[in-house]
Structures are given as structure tokens and as C-alpha cells.
Amino acid sequence: DAGVTQSPTHLIKTRGQQVTLRCSPKSGHDTVSWYQQALGQGPQFIFQYYEEEERQRGNFPDRFSGHQFPNYSSELNVNALLLGDSALYLCASSLEGPKGSDTEAFFGQGTRLTVV
Amino acid sequence: GEDVEQSLFLSVREGDSSVINCTYTDSSSTYLYWYKQEPGAGLQLLTYIFSNMDMKQDQRLTVLLNKKDKHLSLRIADTQTGDSAIYFCAETLSSNTGKLIFGQGTTLQVKP
């Protein structure tokens, strides 16, 4: 079992550019969530995808968008990058539970994005 | 509101017990989690407890939940140098399926 995999591991972009980060969930999982972790902080929820739709969203601007594919993998897109977008971006996968609540969330190793 | 707070730093001697504390504000929390993060790495799920439980034990880890005081703790018995990491407390709310709300993390330093 490969667990949650993210690519790339590191990325450097210039202000104003656009970036796409990728995530493959743990085998058997159908739900993908994205988090932003700034240096020295806890992860902050960006949004969650289930059945190829955004199910809920945290307090992030529309510059942050995503997609989930039929194989449950997901992408996070950030447009018009700002210096403050520099962070570790974490993907978590889980399995939709019987009452609509997710069970354990497993995290990938993250993508370290640096905006210069 | 949604808020999870942790103390920022804890230092212990190898072989001692470590206790990491966490408080949360939302009484509708369903699951409460402890994650471990080593330098440059993602988050590793250590254990979790359902909100109707008081205690959960898993090998060297003991989780205690005081729902009345909204206080969660993680005790690590016989702490080893390999336990040095940042520990995050997180909660999910019944109204927000799957969304984890994290504390700012407690850095555990284990001295030989």
C-alpha cells in the first residue's frame, strides 16, 4: 500500500505565477482534503473533495481551486501567487463513513512551495 | 467558535513520561486526534478518541479526554529520543464532515 503520495516534493515559483499540486489518495480512500501549513503553524483546512465535487471549503480566497478525478486523485491549483502562499501543502485522504462522516485521515509528505 | 490551543514546547529526559496538553472550544467535537510531525515530513496519525470516551490506551500512548473542561492530553510513557517531534492536536466537528481543526503544535524535545 503506497499510502498518500504528493508531487512534486518541492517547488519554487515567482509571484504572480500559477501552480498545480497533485495528490494520490491511499488505496481504498475516496475523499481528499487539502491543507496549508505555514512555517511554525498548524495546518489550515483549504477544501475537501468527494465524488469529484468540492464538499466544503475553509477560509481561503478563490485563487485556490481544486479538482478530483474519477480515480479519486486530486489537484490543488493556486493562481496569482503571493509571497504569503509559501508553505507546506498537505493532502489527506479518508474514506466516507456510513453516516457521512469521514474516518481516519492519512496525510502525504506534502509539497513545499516557495514563492519568490 | 473553532479554536484548538496547545502549549508550544515541552522538554523531557529520555525514559521519563511526557504529557502534552490541548484545549478546544467547540463542544460539538466528534473525534479528537493526535498527529506527529518530524522535521520536513507530513503528519503521522498517532491515535484518536471519540468524544464519548474518557480514555484510550495504545502501547506507550494514553489519551485522556475531559469533555466538561474541553481538555485533551497525550501521555507518552518511557519517552525515547525518537519521539522528538512536533505533536498536533486536532478535532473534527459534527457540522463539518472531515474538516480537521489543528492546534499550533507542541514541540517535544527529548534529552538523552
Short mmCIF file of C-alpha atoms in Angstrom, two decimals:
data_model
loop_
_atom_site.label_atom_id
_atom_site.label_comp_id
_atom_site.label_asym_id
_atom_site.label_seq_id
_atom_site.Cartn_x
_atom_site.Cartn_y
_atom_site.Cartn_z
CA ASP A 1 0.00 0.00 0.00
CA ALA A 2 1.65 3.22 -1.20
CA GLY A 3 -0.22 5.49 1.21
CA VAL A 4 -0.91 9.08 0.24
CA THR A 5 1.53 10.40 -2.37
CA GLN A 6 2.06 14.01 -3.36
CA SER A 7 4.04 15.61 -6.15
CA PRO A 8 6.23 17.47 -6.52
CA THR A 9 8.02 17.44 -3.16
CA HIS A 10 9.49 20.91 -3.62
CA LEU A 11 8.64 23.79 -5.90
CA ILE A 12 9.85 27.35 -6.39
CA LYS A 13 7.61 29.85 -8.18
CA THR A 14 7.63 33.57 -8.84
CA ARG A 15 4.98 35.98 -7.59
CA GLY A 16 2.02 36.15 -9.97
CA GLN A 17 2.57 32.69 -11.41
CA GLN A 18 0.21 29.74 -11.16
CA VAL A 19 0.95 26.35 -9.60
CA THR A 20 -0.63 22.89 -9.64
CA LEU A 21 -0.01 20.36 -6.90
CA ARG A 22 -1.03 16.72 -7.13
CA CYS A 23 -2.21 14.07 -4.71
CA SER A 24 -2.99 10.37 -4.97
CA PRO A 25 -5.02 9.06 -2.05
CA LYS A 26 -4.39 5.92 -0.05
CA SER A 27 -5.77 2.83 -1.74
CA GLY A 28 -9.46 2.42 -0.96
CA HIS A 29 -9.97 6.05 0.06
CA ASP A 30 -12.44 8.27 -1.78
CA THR A 31 -12.14 11.66 -0.06
CA VAL A 32 -9.27 14.13 -0.41
CA SER A 33 -8.66 17.20 1.72
CA TRP A 34 -6.02 19.89 1.24
CA TYR A 35 -4.28 21.84 4.00
CA GLN A 36 -1.81 24.73 4.06
CA GLN A 37 0.84 24.69 6.78
CA ALA A 38 2.80 27.89 7.18
CA LEU A 39 6.14 27.72 8.98
CA GLY A 40 5.68 27.21 12.72
CA GLN A 41 1.90 26.83 12.45
CA GLY A 42 -0.62 24.04 12.44
CA PRO A 43 -2.23 23.01 9.14
CA GLN A 44 -5.17 25.11 7.93
CA PHE A 45 -8.01 23.46 6.01
CA ILE A 46 -8.34 24.67 2.41
CA PHE A 47 -11.07 22.42 0.96
CA GLN A 48 -12.26 18.85 0.62
CA TYR A 49 -13.30 16.83 -2.44
CA TYR A 50 -15.68 13.92 -2.54
CA GLU A 51 -17.31 12.36 -5.62
CA GLU A 52 -15.42 14.85 -7.79
CA GLU A 53 -17.05 17.85 -6.11
CA GLU A 54 -15.88 20.38 -3.55
CA ARG A 55 -17.79 19.40 -0.43
CA GLN A 56 -16.63 22.11 1.94
CA ARG A 57 -14.16 24.93 1.99
CA GLY A 58 -12.08 26.77 4.54
CA ASN A 59 -11.33 30.47 4.67
CA PHE A 60 -9.21 30.71 1.51
CA PRO A 61 -9.67 33.04 -1.48
CA ASP A 62 -10.91 31.94 -4.90
CA ARG A 63 -7.29 31.90 -6.12
CA PHE A 64 -7.23 28.46 -4.53
CA SER A 65 -9.14 25.91 -6.56
CA GLY A 66 -9.11 22.17 -6.94
CA HIS A 67 -10.27 19.15 -8.80
CA GLN A 68 -10.89 15.49 -8.10
CA PHE A 69 -10.67 12.87 -10.82
CA PRO A 70 -12.68 9.65 -11.24
CA ASN A 71 -9.77 7.66 -9.78
CA TYR A 72 -10.05 9.86 -6.62
CA SER A 73 -6.74 11.63 -7.19
CA SER A 74 -6.81 15.37 -6.77
CA GLU A 75 -5.11 18.61 -7.80
CA LEU A 76 -4.75 21.89 -5.97
CA ASN A 77 -4.33 24.98 -8.15
CA VAL A 78 -3.22 28.36 -6.88
CA ASN A 79 -3.36 31.38 -9.21
CA ALA A 80 -1.65 34.75 -8.92
CA LEU A 81 0.81 33.51 -6.32
CA LEU A 82 1.70 35.78 -3.41
CA LEU A 83 4.76 35.62 -1.18
CA GLY A 84 2.40 34.63 1.65
CA ASP A 85 1.42 31.47 -0.22
CA SER A 86 4.80 29.98 0.64
CA ALA A 87 4.03 26.97 2.82
CA LEU A 88 3.89 23.19 3.06
CA TYR A 89 0.78 21.96 1.28
CA LEU A 90 -0.56 18.73 2.69
CA CYS A 91 -3.03 16.34 1.18
CA ALA A 92 -5.07 13.99 3.36
CA SER A 93 -7.23 11.10 2.26
CA SER A 94 -10.03 9.33 4.06
CA LEU A 95 -12.98 7.08 3.44
CA GLU A 96 -16.53 8.35 3.65
CA GLY A 97 -18.14 6.71 6.70
CA PRO A 98 -21.65 5.22 6.90
CA LYS A 99 -23.22 8.38 8.37
CA GLY A 100 -21.45 10.78 6.06
CA SER A 101 -18.57 11.41 8.44
CA ASP A 102 -15.04 10.60 7.48
CA THR A 103 -12.90 8.14 9.36
CA GLU A 104 -9.17 8.50 9.94
CA ALA A 105 -7.37 10.95 7.70
CA PHE A 106 -3.95 9.91 6.41
CA PHE A 107 -1.54 12.58 5.25
CA GLY A 108 1.02 12.69 2.49
CA GLN A 109 4.53 14.08 2.94
CA GLY A 110 3.49 17.41 1.50
CA THR A 111 4.70 19.77 -1.21
CA ARG A 112 6.98 22.59 -0.05
CA LEU A 113 6.06 25.66 -2.13
CA THR A 114 8.34 28.68 -2.07
CA VAL A 115 7.17 31.88 -3.76
CA VAL A 116 9.92 34.39 -4.55
CA GLY B 1 -16.00 29.30 17.59
CA GLU B 2 -13.46 26.80 16.37
CA ASP B 3 -10.19 27.02 18.26
CA VAL B 4 -7.63 24.49 19.42
CA GLU B 5 -4.77 25.54 21.67
CA GLN B 6 -1.59 23.79 22.78
CA SER B 7 1.48 24.74 24.74
CA LEU B 8 4.36 25.35 22.35
CA PHE B 9 7.26 23.46 23.90
CA LEU B 10 7.99 20.53 26.21
CA SER B 11 11.38 19.15 27.21
CA VAL B 12 11.82 15.80 28.98
CA ARG B 13 14.59 13.32 29.78
CA GLU B 14 14.78 10.01 27.95
CA GLY B 15 12.85 7.37 29.89
CA ASP B 16 10.53 9.88 31.58
CA SER B 17 6.86 10.28 30.71
CA SER B 18 5.73 13.17 28.53
CA VAL B 19 2.33 14.80 28.81
CA ILE B 20 1.17 17.09 26.02
CA ASN B 21 -1.97 19.10 26.64
CA CYS B 22 -4.62 20.56 24.36
CA THR B 23 -7.79 22.57 24.86
CA TYR B 24 -10.61 23.07 22.38
CA THR B 25 -13.61 25.35 22.38
CA ASP B 26 -16.31 23.65 20.33
CA SER B 27 -18.47 21.27 22.34
CA SER B 28 -19.75 19.60 19.16
CA SER B 29 -16.39 17.91 18.54
CA THR B 30 -16.83 14.32 17.42
CA TYR B 31 -13.32 12.91 17.06
CA LEU B 32 -10.12 14.25 18.62
CA TYR B 33 -6.78 13.31 17.12
CA TRP B 34 -3.09 13.36 17.88
CA TYR B 35 -0.67 13.67 14.97
CA LYS B 36 3.14 13.60 14.99
CA GLN B 37 5.27 15.58 12.54
CA GLU B 38 9.01 15.06 12.18
CA PRO B 39 11.20 17.72 10.52
CA GLY B 40 10.41 18.13 6.83
CA ALA B 41 7.76 15.43 6.88
CA GLY B 42 3.99 15.11 6.68
CA LEU B 43 1.68 14.23 9.54
CA GLN B 44 1.56 10.78 11.07
CA LEU B 45 -1.65 9.78 12.82
CA LEU B 46 -0.77 8.51 16.30
CA THR B 47 -4.16 7.89 17.84
CA TYR B 48 -7.65 9.30 18.10
CA ILE B 49 -10.51 9.24 20.56
CA PHE B 50 -14.23 9.53 20.03
CA SER B 51 -15.86 12.27 22.04
CA ASN B 52 -17.96 9.89 24.15
CA MET B 53 -14.83 8.18 25.52
CA ASP B 54 -12.74 9.25 28.52
CA MET B 55 -9.55 7.35 27.85
CA LYS B 56 -7.80 5.35 25.19
CA GLN B 57 -4.55 3.43 25.57
CA ASP B 58 -2.37 2.21 22.73
CA GLN B 59 1.01 0.75 23.75
CA ARG B 60 3.07 3.67 25.14
CA LEU B 61 0.36 6.22 24.33
CA THR B 62 -2.52 7.18 26.62
CA VAL B 63 -5.14 9.73 25.59
CA LEU B 64 -7.31 11.33 28.26
CA LEU B 65 -10.38 13.39 27.41
CA ASN B 66 -12.16 15.69 29.86
CA LYS B 67 -15.20 16.74 27.89
CA LYS B 68 -16.52 19.01 30.64
CA ASP B 69 -13.32 21.10 30.59
CA LYS B 70 -12.74 20.54 26.84
CA HIS B 71 -9.25 19.27 27.65
CA LEU B 72 -7.33 16.55 25.85
CA SER B 73 -3.96 15.13 26.79
CA LEU B 74 -1.46 12.72 25.27
CA ARG B 75 0.83 10.82 27.61
CA ILE B 76 3.89 9.10 26.16
CA ALA B 77 5.39 6.56 28.54
CA ASP B 78 9.14 5.82 28.55
CA THR B 79 9.85 8.67 26.13
CA GLN B 80 12.63 7.95 23.63
CA THR B 81 14.83 10.30 21.56
CA GLY B 82 12.89 9.11 18.50
CA ASP B 83 9.78 10.69 19.99
CA SER B 84 11.29 14.15 19.45
CA ALA B 85 8.91 15.86 17.02
CA ILE B 86 6.01 18.31 16.83
CA TYR B 87 2.71 16.95 18.14
CA PHE B 88 -0.58 18.32 16.86
CA CYS B 89 -3.95 18.02 18.48
CA ALA B 90 -6.89 18.20 16.05
CA GLU B 91 -10.65 17.98 16.20
CA THR B 92 -13.49 17.34 13.79
CA LEU B 93 -16.90 18.85 14.34
CA SER B 94 -20.21 17.13 13.76
CA SER B 95 -21.20 20.01 11.50
CA ASN B 96 -18.08 19.86 9.34
CA THR B 97 -17.55 16.42 7.94
CA GLY B 98 -13.91 15.61 7.57
CA LYS B 99 -12.53 19.07 8.25
CA LEU B 100 -9.74 18.87 10.80
CA ILE B 101 -9.03 21.87 13.01
CA PHE B 102 -5.46 21.82 14.29
CA GLY B 103 -3.69 23.40 17.19
CA GLN B 104 -0.40 25.17 16.58
CA GLY B 105 1.63 22.17 17.68
CA THR B 106 3.79 21.27 20.69
CA THR B 107 7.49 20.71 20.08
CA LEU B 108 8.70 17.79 22.21
CA GLN B 109 12.43 17.73 22.91
CA VAL B 110 13.79 14.52 24.43
CA LYS B 111 17.20 14.83 26.07
CA PRO B 112 19.42 11.75 26.37
#
